[in-house]
Amino acid sequence: GSAVVSPTVASSYSITGSNASGCIALAIVSVGMYSLPVISVPSGSICQGGSYTLSPSGAISYTYSSGSAVVSPLTSQTYSIIGTNVFGCLSPISATANVVVNLTPTISVNSGSVCAGTSFTMNPSGASTYSYSSGTNVVNPSSNSTYSVLGTSVAGCVSTLAAVSTVTVVSLPIISASGGSICPGQSFTLSPSGASSYSYSSGSAVVSPTVASSYSITGSNASGCIA
């Protein structure tokens, strides 16, 4: 019915022609049909600040709504892709990829002070797992120290900024006390120095030994460190 045809499947057409003398001839024309490409593309997720590569299949060349196969969205986005096969046919339906952007964790960690010779435990928060510059969250510093902590979320995203724990080491008090001598029946007052409070093996600073005796004295400074 027309010289222009739009078949949906491979088709054949007959054409009848006549010349000026009215003589008629018949020709058969076959029109093949190429398959349209059907493309697909996987979705995925990235950490904030990362990039994702769109990897479609089903065609030989692709056109991306993002302009490129590599995307770096700041928030979760959907991208569409059209494919072209070897015959130049375009995919009738675009494939879509959803790229989820996972936030990087923001972590915090406690600081504090310890008495010399004792340990300090860091207790970070804001992530699922943590890594410590010290190798562990329990530290035994000999002097004032700082430690950095990085956190990883459930999605595997690592904090971009490390949390810092400052640990102050308080020196132990150095105490001294003088002994002495008394006559039988007398008392002696133990008079230590170097700390802010004391405890005595005798239970009191005033002793009344009946024989020559020794006493031990434990002292605590204002920070509670004991010697």
Tab-separated table of C-alpha atoms in Angstrom:
chain	number	residue	atom	x	y	z
A	1	GLY	CA	0.000	0.000	0.000
A	2	SER	CA	3.011	2.284	0.409
A	3	ALA	CA	6.647	2.379	-0.465
A	4	VAL	CA	7.425	3.111	3.210
A	5	VAL	CA	6.993	0.122	5.533
A	6	SER	CA	7.511	-0.346	9.287
A	7	PRO	CA	7.493	-4.062	9.975
A	8	THR	CA	7.619	-5.403	13.525
A	9	VAL	CA	9.025	-8.743	12.397
A	10	ALA	CA	11.043	-9.889	9.381
A	11	SER	CA	8.720	-9.433	6.362
A	12	SER	CA	8.523	-9.798	2.590
A	13	TYR	CA	6.746	-7.382	0.223
A	14	SER	CA	5.688	-7.771	-3.379
A	15	ILE	CA	6.000	-4.889	-5.818
A	16	THR	CA	4.232	-4.857	-9.171
A	17	GLY	CA	5.525	-2.511	-11.872
A	18	SER	CA	4.265	-1.674	-15.327
A	19	ASN	CA	6.022	0.082	-18.175
A	20	ALA	CA	4.672	2.579	-20.664
A	21	SER	CA	3.341	-0.228	-22.837
A	22	GLY	CA	1.380	-1.676	-19.912
A	23	CYS	CA	3.605	-4.670	-19.456
A	24	ILE	CA	3.635	-5.855	-15.840
A	25	ALA	CA	6.389	-7.459	-13.739
A	26	LEU	CA	6.590	-8.575	-10.105
A	27	ALA	CA	9.457	-8.207	-7.602
A	28	ILE	CA	9.724	-9.569	-4.043
A	29	VAL	CA	11.565	-7.565	-1.404
A	30	SER	CA	12.533	-9.078	1.959
A	31	VAL	CA	13.130	-6.820	4.971
A	32	GLY	CA	15.089	-8.423	7.830
A	33	MET	CA	14.665	-7.425	11.475
A	34	TYR	CA	17.553	-6.844	13.904
A	35	SER	CA	16.926	-7.505	17.586
A	36	LEU	CA	16.931	-4.498	19.903
A	37	PRO	CA	19.492	-4.609	22.698
A	38	VAL	CA	18.219	-5.392	26.184
A	39	ILE	CA	20.632	-3.888	28.694
A	40	SER	CA	21.055	-4.170	32.439
A	41	VAL	CA	23.251	-2.460	35.007
A	42	PRO	CA	23.898	-3.329	38.664
A	43	SER	CA	23.147	-0.873	41.445
A	44	GLY	CA	25.539	-0.347	44.330
A	45	SER	CA	26.690	1.802	47.206
A	46	ILE	CA	29.668	3.984	48.052
A	47	CYS	CA	30.977	5.839	51.048
A	48	GLN	CA	30.637	9.604	51.162
A	49	GLY	CA	33.331	11.139	48.962
A	50	GLY	CA	33.900	7.955	46.953
A	51	SER	CA	33.125	7.068	43.327
A	52	TYR	CA	31.108	4.309	41.665
A	53	THR	CA	31.589	2.818	38.202
A	54	LEU	CA	28.421	1.982	36.269
A	55	SER	CA	28.985	-1.358	34.499
A	56	PRO	CA	26.160	-2.068	32.046
A	57	SER	CA	25.881	-5.141	29.807
A	58	GLY	CA	23.828	-6.171	26.783
A	59	ALA	CA	25.148	-3.736	24.146
A	60	ILE	CA	28.441	-2.620	22.658
A	61	SER	CA	28.248	1.092	23.476
A	62	TYR	CA	26.355	3.098	26.043
A	63	THR	CA	25.063	6.585	26.766
A	64	TYR	CA	24.892	7.660	30.411
A	65	SER	CA	22.544	10.229	31.948
A	66	SER	CA	25.491	11.195	34.138
A	67	GLY	CA	27.690	11.793	31.099
A	68	SER	CA	30.202	9.226	32.296
A	69	ALA	CA	30.349	5.695	33.636
A	70	VAL	CA	32.150	6.936	36.756
A	71	VAL	CA	29.937	8.886	39.162
A	72	SER	CA	30.636	10.557	42.502
A	73	PRO	CA	27.267	11.563	43.941
A	74	LEU	CA	27.042	13.513	47.186
A	75	THR	CA	23.696	11.912	47.969
A	76	SER	CA	21.964	8.748	46.775
A	77	GLN	CA	21.132	9.024	43.041
A	78	THR	CA	19.539	7.065	40.174
A	79	TYR	CA	21.216	6.972	36.750
A	80	SER	CA	19.765	5.829	33.407
A	81	ILE	CA	21.714	4.161	30.602
A	82	ILE	CA	20.843	3.521	26.943
A	83	GLY	CA	22.707	0.897	24.905
A	84	THR	CA	23.469	0.529	21.191
A	85	ASN	CA	24.111	-2.864	19.598
A	86	VAL	CA	26.425	-3.753	16.700
A	87	PHE	CA	23.683	-2.939	14.176
A	88	GLY	CA	23.196	0.563	15.593
A	89	CYS	CA	19.869	-0.267	17.225
A	90	LEU	CA	19.111	1.584	20.475
A	91	SER	CA	17.640	-0.131	23.502
A	92	PRO	CA	13.949	0.823	23.705
A	93	ILE	CA	14.046	0.883	27.505
A	94	SER	CA	16.850	2.453	29.503
A	95	ALA	CA	18.462	0.550	32.348
A	96	THR	CA	18.641	2.261	35.746
A	97	ALA	CA	21.221	1.994	38.510
A	98	ASN	CA	20.630	3.185	42.051
A	99	VAL	CA	23.767	4.390	43.822
A	100	VAL	CA	23.380	4.701	47.585
A	101	VAL	CA	25.752	7.077	49.398
A	102	ASN	CA	26.581	5.908	52.931
A	103	LEU	CA	27.672	8.550	55.419
A	104	THR	CA	31.115	8.355	56.966
A	105	PRO	CA	30.943	8.054	60.761
A	106	THR	CA	31.762	10.938	63.081
A	107	ILE	CA	33.384	9.530	66.198
A	108	SER	CA	34.355	10.807	69.615
A	109	VAL	CA	36.505	9.366	72.377
A	110	ASN	CA	37.104	10.068	76.053
A	111	SER	CA	40.228	11.665	77.508
A	112	GLY	CA	41.403	11.499	81.109
A	113	SER	CA	44.220	11.063	83.564
A	114	VAL	CA	45.884	8.088	85.216
A	115	CYS	CA	48.342	7.542	87.988
A	116	ALA	CA	51.817	6.577	86.846
A	117	GLY	CA	52.072	2.827	86.291
A	118	THR	CA	48.345	2.293	85.697
A	119	SER	CA	46.364	1.880	82.464
A	120	PHE	CA	43.720	3.995	80.721
A	121	THR	CA	40.846	2.648	78.642
A	122	MET	CA	39.597	4.576	75.593
A	123	ASN	CA	35.857	4.225	74.943
A	124	PRO	CA	35.043	5.684	71.503
A	125	SER	CA	31.513	6.046	70.107
A	126	GLY	CA	29.884	6.817	66.761
A	127	ALA	CA	30.976	3.794	64.702
A	128	SER	CA	30.743	0.009	64.600
A	129	THR	CA	34.426	-0.900	64.889
A	130	TYR	CA	37.538	1.101	65.721
A	131	SER	CA	41.270	1.150	65.084
A	132	TYR	CA	43.733	2.756	67.479
A	133	SER	CA	47.100	4.374	66.876
A	134	SER	CA	48.225	2.537	70.005
A	135	GLY	CA	47.034	-0.790	68.599
A	136	THR	CA	44.525	-1.296	71.413
A	137	ASN	CA	42.053	0.761	73.434
A	138	VAL	CA	43.916	0.037	76.691
A	139	VAL	CA	47.114	2.089	77.065
A	140	ASN	CA	49.824	2.367	79.711
A	141	PRO	CA	51.565	5.685	79.068
A	142	SER	CA	54.660	6.631	81.040
A	143	SER	CA	54.147	10.333	80.276
A	144	ASN	CA	51.394	12.599	78.946
A	145	SER	CA	50.294	11.149	75.607
A	146	THR	CA	47.720	11.529	72.809
A	147	TYR	CA	46.158	8.714	70.805
A	148	SER	CA	44.110	8.818	67.604
A	149	VAL	CA	41.098	6.633	66.895
A	150	LEU	CA	39.417	5.890	63.540
A	151	GLY	CA	35.947	4.368	63.260
A	152	THR	CA	34.315	2.154	60.624
A	153	SER	CA	30.542	2.069	60.122
A	154	VAL	CA	28.412	-1.024	59.507
A	155	ALA	CA	28.514	-0.120	55.791
A	156	GLY	CA	32.327	-0.200	55.871
A	157	CYS	CA	32.840	3.561	55.688
A	158	VAL	CA	35.858	4.904	57.599
A	159	SER	CA	35.769	8.225	59.449
A	160	THR	CA	37.648	10.935	57.580
A	161	LEU	CA	38.734	12.626	60.807
A	162	ALA	CA	40.334	10.773	63.705
A	163	ALA	CA	39.146	11.340	67.247
A	164	VAL	CA	41.932	12.216	69.694
A	165	SER	CA	42.232	11.002	73.270
A	166	THR	CA	44.561	12.924	75.585
A	167	VAL	CA	45.857	11.004	78.595
A	168	THR	CA	47.567	12.876	81.417
A	169	VAL	CA	49.909	10.881	83.648
A	170	VAL	CA	49.916	11.983	87.277
A	171	SER	CA	53.121	11.270	89.217
A	172	LEU	CA	52.913	9.131	92.328
A	173	PRO	CA	53.592	10.904	95.608
A	174	ILE	CA	57.002	10.373	97.159
A	175	ILE	CA	56.505	10.151	100.890
A	176	SER	CA	58.932	10.053	103.748
A	177	ALA	CA	58.681	9.678	107.513
A	178	SER	CA	61.222	9.810	110.311
A	179	GLY	CA	61.510	7.175	112.978
A	180	GLY	CA	62.600	7.800	116.511
A	181	SER	CA	62.863	6.324	119.978
A	182	ILE	CA	60.754	6.468	123.112
A	183	CYS	CA	60.937	5.323	126.694
A	184	PRO	CA	58.729	2.407	127.748
A	185	GLY	CA	55.134	3.520	128.243
A	186	GLN	CA	55.482	6.542	126.006
A	187	SER	CA	53.861	7.116	122.573
A	188	PHE	CA	55.382	8.204	119.268
A	189	THR	CA	53.682	10.218	116.535
A	190	LEU	CA	54.413	9.196	112.957
A	191	SER	CA	54.790	12.381	110.864
A	192	PRO	CA	54.967	11.584	107.135
A	193	SER	CA	55.277	14.167	104.361
A	194	GLY	CA	54.902	14.248	100.562
A	195	ALA	CA	51.211	13.374	100.199
A	196	SER	CA	47.845	14.861	101.057
A	197	SER	CA	46.441	11.934	103.037
A	198	TYR	CA	47.886	8.872	104.697
A	199	SER	CA	46.970	5.450	106.003
A	200	TYR	CA	49.017	3.657	108.629
A	201	SER	CA	49.735	-0.022	109.175
A	202	SER	CA	49.262	0.734	112.853
A	203	GLY	CA	45.809	2.173	112.166
A	204	SER	CA	46.854	5.529	113.618
A	205	ALA	CA	49.668	8.049	113.436
A	206	VAL	CA	50.183	7.687	117.187
A	207	VAL	CA	51.831	4.431	118.245
A	208	SER	CA	52.830	3.022	121.640
A	209	PRO	CA	55.022	0.028	120.950
A	210	THR	CA	56.315	-2.110	123.812
A	211	VAL	CA	59.310	-3.198	121.773
A	212	ALA	CA	61.216	-1.627	118.887
A	213	SER	CA	58.828	-1.717	115.912
A	214	SER	CA	58.508	-0.671	112.253
A	215	TYR	CA	55.415	0.811	110.625
A	216	SER	CA	54.435	1.285	106.988
A	217	ILE	CA	52.676	4.388	105.737
A	218	THR	CA	50.744	4.731	102.460
A	219	GLY	CA	50.202	8.213	101.040
A	220	SER	CA	47.722	9.550	98.448
A	221	ASN	CA	48.025	12.808	96.523
A	222	ALA	CA	45.147	15.093	95.500
A	223	SER	CA	44.568	12.990	92.361
A	224	GLY	CA	44.167	9.807	94.382
A	225	CYS	CA	47.484	8.323	93.314
A	226	ILE	CA	48.922	6.081	96.001
A	227	ALA	CA	52.498	5.402	97.093
